[in-house]
Amino acid sequence: MLCPSGPHALQLGLWYNGYARGSYVANNGIGPMVESCSDSVPLPAARVGGAFYVNSTLTLADFRDGTSQSALVSEVRVVTDNADQRGVMHYPEGPFYHHNYTPNSLIPDQVRTAACPGGGINIPESPCVGAYSVWRPRSVLMTARSYHPGGVGLLLGDASARFVAESIDLGVWQALCTPKALVNEASVGTF
């Protein structure tokens, strides 16, 4: 599914002529994502996982923060270069975003080198750097971004949708990514 504010589907094409791309991606927590579907443990102990991660076993009962305070889905800016993997729906490096930076941050996403258009010379509102060269080991970090001025759309665990300003406090933004509150985590409040 594509956000109507971004590039039209006919402008995008398929990633590697076989994978559809979309604007809406799943909350993968605090990145970078380094895990793989072949790992014996779904999430490395040192990484703060979001609502979704490779081989996740979370259920709604695990959302101890409350579903109204846990992010499920946000947006990424998909770009028309078909080498760019951001937003690829059915490939482990594309359907996630992270809460390391506030929405619409211009700090570059960390993606596979071959999937960063122009090797890092790319669209200014959706910057990326090549952080690794093969699928394993990987180090994916993608920021929530949209073509909406001032913020991004966010779907919460209770099925409500909110527009989140790019000026949101980073501590609150990071607290929204955790299904279970962390020690010293900021209060989400009404954000």
Short mmCIF file of C-alpha atoms in Angstrom, two decimals:
data_model
loop_
_atom_site.label_atom_id
_atom_site.label_comp_id
_atom_site.label_asym_id
_atom_site.label_seq_id
_atom_site.Cartn_x
_atom_site.Cartn_y
_atom_site.Cartn_z
CA MET A 1 0.00 0.00 0.00
CA LEU A 2 1.33 3.42 -0.92
CA CYS A 3 0.69 6.76 0.74
CA PRO A 4 -1.14 9.06 -1.69
CA SER A 5 1.33 11.85 -0.83
CA GLY A 6 4.31 9.87 -2.19
CA PRO A 7 5.28 8.54 -5.63
CA HIS A 8 2.54 6.73 -7.53
CA ALA A 9 2.83 2.95 -7.85
CA LEU A 10 3.41 3.21 -11.60
CA GLN A 11 6.47 5.37 -10.89
CA LEU A 12 7.96 2.79 -8.54
CA GLY A 13 8.10 -0.52 -10.28
CA LEU A 14 9.19 -3.67 -8.47
CA TRP A 15 12.39 -4.07 -6.48
CA TYR A 16 14.57 -6.45 -8.49
CA ASN A 17 11.56 -7.05 -10.77
CA GLY A 18 9.82 -9.21 -8.19
CA TYR A 19 9.15 -7.52 -4.85
CA ALA A 20 6.40 -4.97 -4.29
CA ARG A 21 7.15 -1.83 -2.27
CA GLY A 22 4.93 0.21 -0.01
CA SER A 23 4.97 3.26 2.22
CA TYR A 24 3.80 1.54 5.41
CA VAL A 25 6.29 -0.51 7.40
CA ALA A 26 6.46 -2.30 10.74
CA ASN A 27 8.04 -1.07 13.98
CA ASN A 28 11.31 -2.97 14.46
CA GLY A 29 12.34 -1.12 17.65
CA ILE A 30 15.73 0.49 18.22
CA GLY A 31 18.12 -0.54 15.46
CA PRO A 32 20.14 -1.53 13.80
CA MET A 33 18.46 -4.76 12.81
CA VAL A 34 21.18 -7.39 12.69
CA GLU A 35 19.15 -10.57 13.15
CA SER A 36 18.30 -13.01 10.41
CA CYS A 37 15.64 -15.64 9.85
CA SER A 38 18.32 -18.31 10.28
CA ASP A 39 19.30 -17.15 13.79
CA SER A 40 18.48 -19.51 16.65
CA VAL A 41 17.37 -16.59 18.86
CA PRO A 42 14.83 -14.21 17.29
CA LEU A 43 16.24 -11.00 18.82
CA PRO A 44 19.74 -10.27 20.12
CA ALA A 45 19.64 -9.55 23.86
CA ALA A 46 21.31 -6.15 23.47
CA ARG A 47 18.73 -4.82 20.99
CA VAL A 48 15.41 -3.20 21.95
CA GLY A 49 12.82 -4.91 19.80
CA GLY A 50 9.67 -3.30 18.54
CA ALA A 51 6.31 -4.87 17.84
CA PHE A 52 7.74 -6.75 14.85
CA TYR A 53 11.03 -8.47 14.21
CA VAL A 54 12.24 -11.51 12.32
CA ASN A 55 10.71 -14.69 13.80
CA SER A 56 8.94 -12.72 16.54
CA THR A 57 6.83 -14.64 19.03
CA LEU A 58 5.06 -11.59 20.53
CA THR A 59 1.32 -11.67 21.16
CA LEU A 60 -0.95 -8.81 22.24
CA ALA A 61 -0.63 -10.10 25.81
CA ASP A 62 3.07 -9.10 25.60
CA PHE A 63 2.16 -5.42 25.08
CA ARG A 64 2.52 -4.46 28.72
CA ASP A 65 2.79 -0.73 27.91
CA GLY A 66 -0.76 -0.94 26.65
CA THR A 67 -1.70 -1.13 23.02
CA SER A 68 -2.52 2.60 22.91
CA GLN A 69 1.11 3.38 23.76
CA SER A 70 2.82 0.95 21.38
CA ALA A 71 3.62 1.75 17.75
CA LEU A 72 2.89 -0.92 15.16
CA VAL A 73 3.25 0.76 11.77
CA SER A 74 4.58 4.02 10.38
CA GLU A 75 5.79 5.31 7.03
CA VAL A 76 8.96 5.39 4.95
CA ARG A 77 9.64 7.54 1.92
CA VAL A 78 9.85 5.14 -0.98
CA VAL A 79 11.85 6.51 -3.87
CA THR A 80 11.59 5.81 -7.57
CA ASP A 81 15.03 4.19 -7.90
CA ASN A 82 14.27 0.45 -8.13
CA ALA A 83 17.57 -0.46 -6.44
CA ASP A 84 16.34 1.13 -3.20
CA GLN A 85 15.04 -1.56 -0.81
CA ARG A 86 13.20 0.68 1.64
CA GLY A 87 9.56 -0.34 1.81
CA VAL A 88 10.08 -3.73 0.10
CA MET A 89 7.24 -5.77 1.54
CA HIS A 90 8.43 -9.37 1.46
CA TYR A 91 12.15 -9.23 2.03
CA PRO A 92 13.65 -9.06 5.54
CA GLU A 93 15.58 -5.83 4.95
CA GLY A 94 12.69 -3.72 3.67
CA PRO A 95 9.44 -3.85 5.67
CA PHE A 96 10.72 -2.32 8.92
CA TYR A 97 11.53 1.08 10.40
CA HIS A 98 13.35 2.07 13.61
CA HIS A 99 12.94 4.60 16.43
CA ASN A 100 16.60 5.66 16.74
CA TYR A 101 15.82 9.13 15.39
CA THR A 102 12.70 11.29 15.35
CA PRO A 103 10.40 11.17 12.31
CA ASN A 104 11.66 12.75 9.08
CA SER A 105 15.22 12.96 10.43
CA LEU A 106 17.77 13.64 7.72
CA ILE A 107 20.34 11.34 9.34
CA PRO A 108 20.93 8.74 6.59
CA ASP A 109 19.35 5.31 6.78
CA GLN A 110 21.78 2.39 6.96
CA VAL A 111 21.01 -0.05 4.17
CA ARG A 112 22.79 -2.59 2.01
CA THR A 113 25.31 -0.75 -0.17
CA ALA A 114 23.76 -2.02 -3.41
CA ALA A 115 20.32 -0.80 -2.23
CA CYS A 116 21.41 2.78 -1.61
CA PRO A 117 20.83 4.63 -4.91
CA GLY A 118 24.02 6.13 -6.27
CA GLY A 119 26.05 4.63 -3.43
CA GLY A 120 24.90 7.36 -1.04
CA ILE A 121 24.27 10.15 -3.52
CA ASN A 122 20.53 10.01 -3.29
CA ILE A 123 17.32 11.92 -2.75
CA PRO A 124 17.99 14.48 0.01
CA GLU A 125 14.69 13.92 1.83
CA SER A 126 15.37 10.18 2.01
CA PRO A 127 19.14 9.85 2.56
CA CYS A 128 20.95 6.55 2.93
CA VAL A 129 24.44 5.16 3.33
CA GLY A 130 25.69 1.71 2.45
CA ALA A 131 26.33 0.04 5.81
CA TYR A 132 26.96 -3.55 4.69
CA SER A 133 27.37 -5.46 1.44
CA VAL A 134 25.70 -8.87 1.86
CA TRP A 135 22.51 -10.04 3.53
CA ARG A 136 24.48 -11.53 6.42
CA PRO A 137 25.81 -9.93 8.53
CA ARG A 138 23.43 -7.04 8.12
CA SER A 139 23.03 -3.74 9.92
CA VAL A 140 19.75 -2.13 8.85
CA LEU A 141 18.54 1.13 10.34
CA MET A 142 15.64 2.98 8.68
CA THR A 143 13.91 6.07 10.01
CA ALA A 144 10.17 6.74 9.82
CA ARG A 145 9.68 9.37 7.12
CA SER A 146 6.76 10.61 5.08
CA TYR A 147 5.98 13.07 2.33
CA HIS A 148 3.61 14.87 4.74
CA PRO A 149 4.99 18.18 6.00
CA GLY A 150 5.94 18.09 9.66
CA GLY A 151 5.59 14.43 10.64
CA VAL A 152 4.45 10.89 9.95
CA GLY A 153 1.37 8.75 10.30
CA LEU A 154 1.54 6.17 13.10
CA LEU A 155 -0.71 3.16 13.71
CA LEU A 156 -0.86 2.10 17.36
CA GLY A 157 -1.61 -1.33 18.81
CA ASP A 158 -5.18 -0.36 19.68
CA ALA A 159 -5.82 0.29 15.94
CA SER A 160 -5.90 4.07 16.37
CA ALA A 161 -3.95 6.24 13.97
CA ARG A 162 -2.10 9.41 14.92
CA PHE A 163 -0.08 12.04 13.12
CA VAL A 164 3.22 12.37 15.01
CA ALA A 165 5.13 15.62 14.67
CA GLU A 166 8.78 15.39 13.67
CA SER A 167 9.47 17.60 16.71
CA ILE A 168 8.37 14.85 19.15
CA ASP A 169 10.77 14.32 22.04
CA LEU A 170 13.19 11.51 21.11
CA GLY A 171 12.66 9.78 24.49
CA VAL A 172 8.88 9.68 23.92
CA TRP A 173 9.34 8.47 20.32
CA GLN A 174 11.59 5.67 21.55
CA ALA A 175 9.16 4.76 24.34
CA LEU A 176 6.43 4.33 21.70
CA CYS A 177 8.46 1.58 20.02
CA THR A 178 8.57 -0.76 23.00
CA PRO A 179 5.72 -3.17 23.74
CA LYS A 180 7.13 -3.52 27.28
CA ALA A 181 8.32 -0.45 29.18
CA LEU A 182 12.06 -0.31 29.78
CA VAL A 183 13.78 0.88 32.95
CA ASN A 184 13.91 4.72 32.96
CA GLU A 185 11.82 4.91 29.78
CA ALA A 186 10.12 8.25 29.10
CA SER A 187 6.39 8.49 29.74
CA VAL A 188 4.43 8.47 26.50
CA GLY A 189 1.62 10.57 27.97
CA THR A 190 -0.54 12.09 25.25
CA PHE A 191 2.38 12.75 22.90
#
